Short mmCIF file of C-alpha atoms in Angstrom, two decimals:
data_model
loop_
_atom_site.label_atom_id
_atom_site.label_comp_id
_atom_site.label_asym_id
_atom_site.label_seq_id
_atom_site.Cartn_x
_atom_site.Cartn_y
_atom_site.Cartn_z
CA UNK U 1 30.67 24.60 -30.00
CA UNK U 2 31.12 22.62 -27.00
CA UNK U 3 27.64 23.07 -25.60
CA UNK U 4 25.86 22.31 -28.95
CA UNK U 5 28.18 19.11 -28.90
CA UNK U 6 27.13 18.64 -25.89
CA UNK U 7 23.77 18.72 -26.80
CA UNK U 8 23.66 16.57 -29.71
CA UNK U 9 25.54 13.38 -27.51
CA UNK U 10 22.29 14.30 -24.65
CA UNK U 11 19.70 13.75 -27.21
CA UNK U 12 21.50 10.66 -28.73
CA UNK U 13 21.84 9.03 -25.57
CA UNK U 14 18.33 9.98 -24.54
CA UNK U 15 17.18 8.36 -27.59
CA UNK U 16 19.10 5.56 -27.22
CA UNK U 17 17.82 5.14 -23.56
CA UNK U 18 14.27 5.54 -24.79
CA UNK U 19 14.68 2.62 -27.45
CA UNK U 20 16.24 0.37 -24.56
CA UNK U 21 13.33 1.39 -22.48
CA UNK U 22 10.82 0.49 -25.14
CA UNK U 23 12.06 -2.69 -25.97
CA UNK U 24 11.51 -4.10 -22.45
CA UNK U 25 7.67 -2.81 -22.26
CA UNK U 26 5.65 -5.64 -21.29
CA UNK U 27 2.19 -3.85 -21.01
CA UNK U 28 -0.38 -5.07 -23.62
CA UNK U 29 -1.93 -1.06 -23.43
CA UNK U 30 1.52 0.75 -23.76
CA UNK U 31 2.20 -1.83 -26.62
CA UNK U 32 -0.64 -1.10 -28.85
CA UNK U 33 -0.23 2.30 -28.50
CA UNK U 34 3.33 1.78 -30.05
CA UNK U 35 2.36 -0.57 -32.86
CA UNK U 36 -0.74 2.56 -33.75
CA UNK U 37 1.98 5.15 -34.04
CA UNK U 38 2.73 3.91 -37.85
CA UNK U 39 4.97 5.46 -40.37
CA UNK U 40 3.10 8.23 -42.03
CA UNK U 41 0.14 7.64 -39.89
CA UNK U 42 -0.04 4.14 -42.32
CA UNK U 43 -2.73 1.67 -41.33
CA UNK U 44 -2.71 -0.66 -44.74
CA UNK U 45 -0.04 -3.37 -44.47
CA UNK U 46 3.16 -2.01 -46.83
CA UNK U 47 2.20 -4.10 -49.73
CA UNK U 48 -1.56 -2.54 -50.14
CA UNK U 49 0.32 0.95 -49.71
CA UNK U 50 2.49 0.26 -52.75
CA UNK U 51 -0.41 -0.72 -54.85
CA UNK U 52 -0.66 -4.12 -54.22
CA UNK U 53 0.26 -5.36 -57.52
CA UNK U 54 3.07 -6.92 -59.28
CA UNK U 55 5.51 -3.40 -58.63
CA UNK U 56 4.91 -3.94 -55.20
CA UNK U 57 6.07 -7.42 -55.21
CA UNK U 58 9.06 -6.76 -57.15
CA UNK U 59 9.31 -3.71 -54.90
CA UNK U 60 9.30 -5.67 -52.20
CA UNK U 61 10.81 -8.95 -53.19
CA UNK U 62 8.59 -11.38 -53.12
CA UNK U 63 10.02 -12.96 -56.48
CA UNK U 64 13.73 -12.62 -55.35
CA UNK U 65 14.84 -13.55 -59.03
CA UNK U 66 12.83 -10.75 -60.84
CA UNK U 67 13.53 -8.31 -58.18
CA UNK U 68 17.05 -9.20 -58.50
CA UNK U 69 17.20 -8.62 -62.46
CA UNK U 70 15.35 -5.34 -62.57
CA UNK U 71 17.66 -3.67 -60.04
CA UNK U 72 20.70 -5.58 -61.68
CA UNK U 73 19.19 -4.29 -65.28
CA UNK U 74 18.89 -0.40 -63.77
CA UNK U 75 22.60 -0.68 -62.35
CA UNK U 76 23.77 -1.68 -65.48
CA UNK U 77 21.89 0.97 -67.70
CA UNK U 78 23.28 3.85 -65.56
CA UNK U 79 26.68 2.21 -65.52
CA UNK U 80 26.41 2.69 -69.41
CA UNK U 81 25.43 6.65 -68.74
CA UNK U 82 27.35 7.36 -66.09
CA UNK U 83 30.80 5.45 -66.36
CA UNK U 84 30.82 4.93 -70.07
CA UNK U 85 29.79 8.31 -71.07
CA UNK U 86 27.00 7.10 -73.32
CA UNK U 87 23.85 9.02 -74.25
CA UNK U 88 20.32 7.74 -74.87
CA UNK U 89 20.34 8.64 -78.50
CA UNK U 90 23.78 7.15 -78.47
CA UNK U 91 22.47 3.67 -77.46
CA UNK U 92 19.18 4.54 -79.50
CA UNK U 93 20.79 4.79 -82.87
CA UNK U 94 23.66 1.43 -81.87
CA UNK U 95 20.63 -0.55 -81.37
CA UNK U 96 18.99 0.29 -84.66
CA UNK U 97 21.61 -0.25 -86.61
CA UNK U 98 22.42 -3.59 -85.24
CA UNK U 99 18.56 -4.76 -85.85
CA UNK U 100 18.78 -3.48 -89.46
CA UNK U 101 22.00 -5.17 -89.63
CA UNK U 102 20.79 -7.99 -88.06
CA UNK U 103 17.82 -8.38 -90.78
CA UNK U 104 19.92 -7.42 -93.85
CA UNK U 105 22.16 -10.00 -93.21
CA UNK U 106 19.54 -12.59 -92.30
CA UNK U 107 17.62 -11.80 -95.51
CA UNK U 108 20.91 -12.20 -98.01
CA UNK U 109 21.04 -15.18 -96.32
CA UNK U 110 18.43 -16.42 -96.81
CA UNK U 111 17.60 -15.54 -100.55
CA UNK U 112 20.90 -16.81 -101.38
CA UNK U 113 19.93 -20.33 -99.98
CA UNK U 114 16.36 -19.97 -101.06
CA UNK U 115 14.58 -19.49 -104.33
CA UNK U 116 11.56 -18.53 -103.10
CA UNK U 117 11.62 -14.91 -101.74
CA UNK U 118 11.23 -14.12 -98.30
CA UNK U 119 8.74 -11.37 -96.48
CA UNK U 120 9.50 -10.13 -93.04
CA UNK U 121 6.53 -8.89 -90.90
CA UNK U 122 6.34 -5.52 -90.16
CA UNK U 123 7.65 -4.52 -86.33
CA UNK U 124 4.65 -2.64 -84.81
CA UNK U 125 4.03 -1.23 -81.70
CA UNK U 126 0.20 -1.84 -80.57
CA UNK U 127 -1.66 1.66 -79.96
CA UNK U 128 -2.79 0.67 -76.50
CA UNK U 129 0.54 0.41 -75.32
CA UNK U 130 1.65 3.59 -75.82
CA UNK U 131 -1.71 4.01 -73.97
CA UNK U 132 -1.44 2.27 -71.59
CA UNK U 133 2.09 3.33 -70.59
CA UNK U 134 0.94 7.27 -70.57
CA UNK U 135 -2.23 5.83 -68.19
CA UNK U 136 0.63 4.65 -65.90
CA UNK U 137 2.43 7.32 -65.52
CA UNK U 138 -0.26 10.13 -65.14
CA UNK U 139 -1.89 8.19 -62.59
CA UNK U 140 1.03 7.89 -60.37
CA UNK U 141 2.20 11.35 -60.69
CA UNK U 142 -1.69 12.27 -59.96
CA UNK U 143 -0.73 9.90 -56.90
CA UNK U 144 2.16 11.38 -55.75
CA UNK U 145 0.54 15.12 -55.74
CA UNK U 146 -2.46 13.73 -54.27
CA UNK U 147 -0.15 12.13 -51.25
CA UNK U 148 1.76 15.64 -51.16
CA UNK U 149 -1.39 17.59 -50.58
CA UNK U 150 -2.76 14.72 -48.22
CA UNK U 151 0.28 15.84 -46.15
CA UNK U 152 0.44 19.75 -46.15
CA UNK U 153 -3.19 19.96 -45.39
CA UNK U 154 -2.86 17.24 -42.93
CA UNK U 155 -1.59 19.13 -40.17
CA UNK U 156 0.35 16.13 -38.64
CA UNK U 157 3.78 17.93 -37.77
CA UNK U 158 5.76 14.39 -38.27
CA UNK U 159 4.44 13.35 -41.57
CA UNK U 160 4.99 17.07 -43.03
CA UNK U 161 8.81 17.27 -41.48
CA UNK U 162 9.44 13.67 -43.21
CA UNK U 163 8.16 14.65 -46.45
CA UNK U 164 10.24 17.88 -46.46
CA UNK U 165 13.38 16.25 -45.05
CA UNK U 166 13.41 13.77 -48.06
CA UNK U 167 12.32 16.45 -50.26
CA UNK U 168 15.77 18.56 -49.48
CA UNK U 169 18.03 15.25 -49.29
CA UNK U 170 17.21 15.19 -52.85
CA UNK U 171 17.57 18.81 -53.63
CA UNK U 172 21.24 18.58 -51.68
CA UNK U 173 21.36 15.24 -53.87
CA UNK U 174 20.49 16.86 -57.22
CA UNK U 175 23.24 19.51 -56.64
CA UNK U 176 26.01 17.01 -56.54
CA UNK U 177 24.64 14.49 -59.27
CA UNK U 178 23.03 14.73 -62.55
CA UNK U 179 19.51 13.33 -62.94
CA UNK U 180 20.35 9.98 -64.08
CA UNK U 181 22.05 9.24 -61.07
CA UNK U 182 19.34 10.72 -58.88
CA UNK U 183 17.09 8.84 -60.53
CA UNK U 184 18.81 5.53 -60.34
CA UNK U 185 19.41 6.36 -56.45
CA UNK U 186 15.57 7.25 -55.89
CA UNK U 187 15.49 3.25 -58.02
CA UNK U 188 17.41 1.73 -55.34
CA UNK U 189 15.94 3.53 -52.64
CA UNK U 190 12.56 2.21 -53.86
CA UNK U 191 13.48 -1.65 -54.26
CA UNK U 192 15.46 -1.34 -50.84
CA UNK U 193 13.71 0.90 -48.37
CA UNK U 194 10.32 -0.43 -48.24
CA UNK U 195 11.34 -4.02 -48.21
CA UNK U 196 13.61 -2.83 -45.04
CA UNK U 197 10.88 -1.14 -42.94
CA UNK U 198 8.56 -4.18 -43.89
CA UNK U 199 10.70 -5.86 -42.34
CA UNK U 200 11.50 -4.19 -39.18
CA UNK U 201 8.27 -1.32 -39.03
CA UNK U 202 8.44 -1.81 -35.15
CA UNK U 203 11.71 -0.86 -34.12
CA UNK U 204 11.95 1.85 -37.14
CA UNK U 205 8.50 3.40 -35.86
CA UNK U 206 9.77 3.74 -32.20
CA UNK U 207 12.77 5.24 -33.25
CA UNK U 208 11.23 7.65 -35.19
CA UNK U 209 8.67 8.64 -32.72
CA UNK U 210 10.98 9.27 -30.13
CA UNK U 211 13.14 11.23 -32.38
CA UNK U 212 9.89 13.24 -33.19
CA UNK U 213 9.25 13.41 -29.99
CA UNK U 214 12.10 15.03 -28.97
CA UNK U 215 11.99 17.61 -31.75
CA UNK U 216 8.85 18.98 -30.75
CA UNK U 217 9.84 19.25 -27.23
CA UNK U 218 12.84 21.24 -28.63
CA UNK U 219 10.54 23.25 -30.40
CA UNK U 220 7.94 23.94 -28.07
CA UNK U 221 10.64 25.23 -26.03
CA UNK U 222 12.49 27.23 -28.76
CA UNK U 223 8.57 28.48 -29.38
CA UNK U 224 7.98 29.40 -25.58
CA UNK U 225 11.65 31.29 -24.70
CA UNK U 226 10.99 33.24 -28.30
CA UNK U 227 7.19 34.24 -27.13
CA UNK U 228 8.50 35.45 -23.46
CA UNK U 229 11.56 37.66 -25.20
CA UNK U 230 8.73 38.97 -27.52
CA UNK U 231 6.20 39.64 -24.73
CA UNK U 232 9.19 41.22 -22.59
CA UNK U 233 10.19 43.49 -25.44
CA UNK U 234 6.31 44.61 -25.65
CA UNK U 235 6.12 45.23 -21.85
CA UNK U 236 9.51 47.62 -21.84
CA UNK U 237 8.34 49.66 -24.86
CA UNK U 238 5.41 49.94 -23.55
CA UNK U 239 6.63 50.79 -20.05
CA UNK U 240 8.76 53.38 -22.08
#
């Protein structure tokens, strides 16, 4: 135990040393070389990753207002599932019957001040929306598996060990929580994380490469004392 601590404190303070160290580069050639080792190999600015529309601004805050009220609006739904104990068909069926309450009353109302009689219009939802809406979500789960393959048949080491390490943080995550609240944590992590790394992409990227960098070392030399054991074991059987 005292050796692996020992270890751990060694790599943080290497890492920390490397960060110090690459903050006061002043070469234009070791600097561009920095700035080119991107996030998931990213070369589009964060905005044109996201989709470049109007999610990617609220994603991103450009409209702090709107950004504000649909994360305020999701905190507030799962506050009504999670603390309150209420179900979707729960809030479904309250908000029904307080429109058809809502018109009832409206139309006594109204006939009672009113001789001539009064016709609602009808409350219809367009086709295309529904449309439009299933368009939406196919194409970014077709996305998502499309950016999933991208990376396993990659072969970049970093971008496959990111993917998987956020993969299993939500596995471990899913196991404590129910799916609402992973869901409304994978919300928050959305409208939060990319607006962070926007903002400070240079200092996150270094840190992560050296991190990365250090892993594979570590591997490379778990790989190499695991190959000489394996080699030594064939050289005494066979000596045998």
């Amino acid at each position: 135990m005292p050796e692996g601590k020992a270890s751990v404190r060694n790599m943080v303070s290497s890492i920390a040393d490397g960060a110090s160290k690459q903050k006061s580069v002043s070469s234009p050639e070791e600097e561009n070389s920095v700035k080119h080792n991107k996030l998931f190999g990213r070369e589009k600015p964060v905005h044109n990753i996201l989709g470049g529309g109007k999610s990617a601004d609220v994603m991103l805050w450009r409209n702090k207002t709107i950004s504000g009220s649909v994360l305020g609006s999701a905190t507030i739904i799962w506050l009504l599932f999670e603390w309150l104990n209420y179900h979707l068909l729960t809030l479904i069926c309250f908000a029904i019957v307080m429109l058809m309450l809502g018109q009832f009353l409206w139309v006594n109302a109204i006939e009672k001040f009113s001789s001539t009689p009064i016709k609602l219009p009808r409350i219809v939802i367009p086709d295309h929306v529904f449309v439009n809406i299933a368009k939406s979500i196919g194409g970014e789960i077709n996305r998502g598996l499309g950016f999933l393959q991208d990376i396993s048949c990659s072969g970049n080491m970093k971008q496959c060990l990111l993917v998987v390490a956020s993969l299993w943080a939500t596995a471990v995550i899913g196991s404590w929580c129910n799916f609402i609240t992973v869901a409304y944590i994978g919300f928050v992590a959305a409208h939060t994380l990319p607006v962070l790394y926007e903002r400070y992409d240079e200092t996150i990227d270094s840190v992560m490469d050296m991190i990365f960098d250090k892993l594979r070392h570590n591997f490379r030399t778990l790989d190499a004392g695991d190959l000489s054991k394996i080699a030594s074991n064939i050289t005494e059987k066979k000596a045998e």
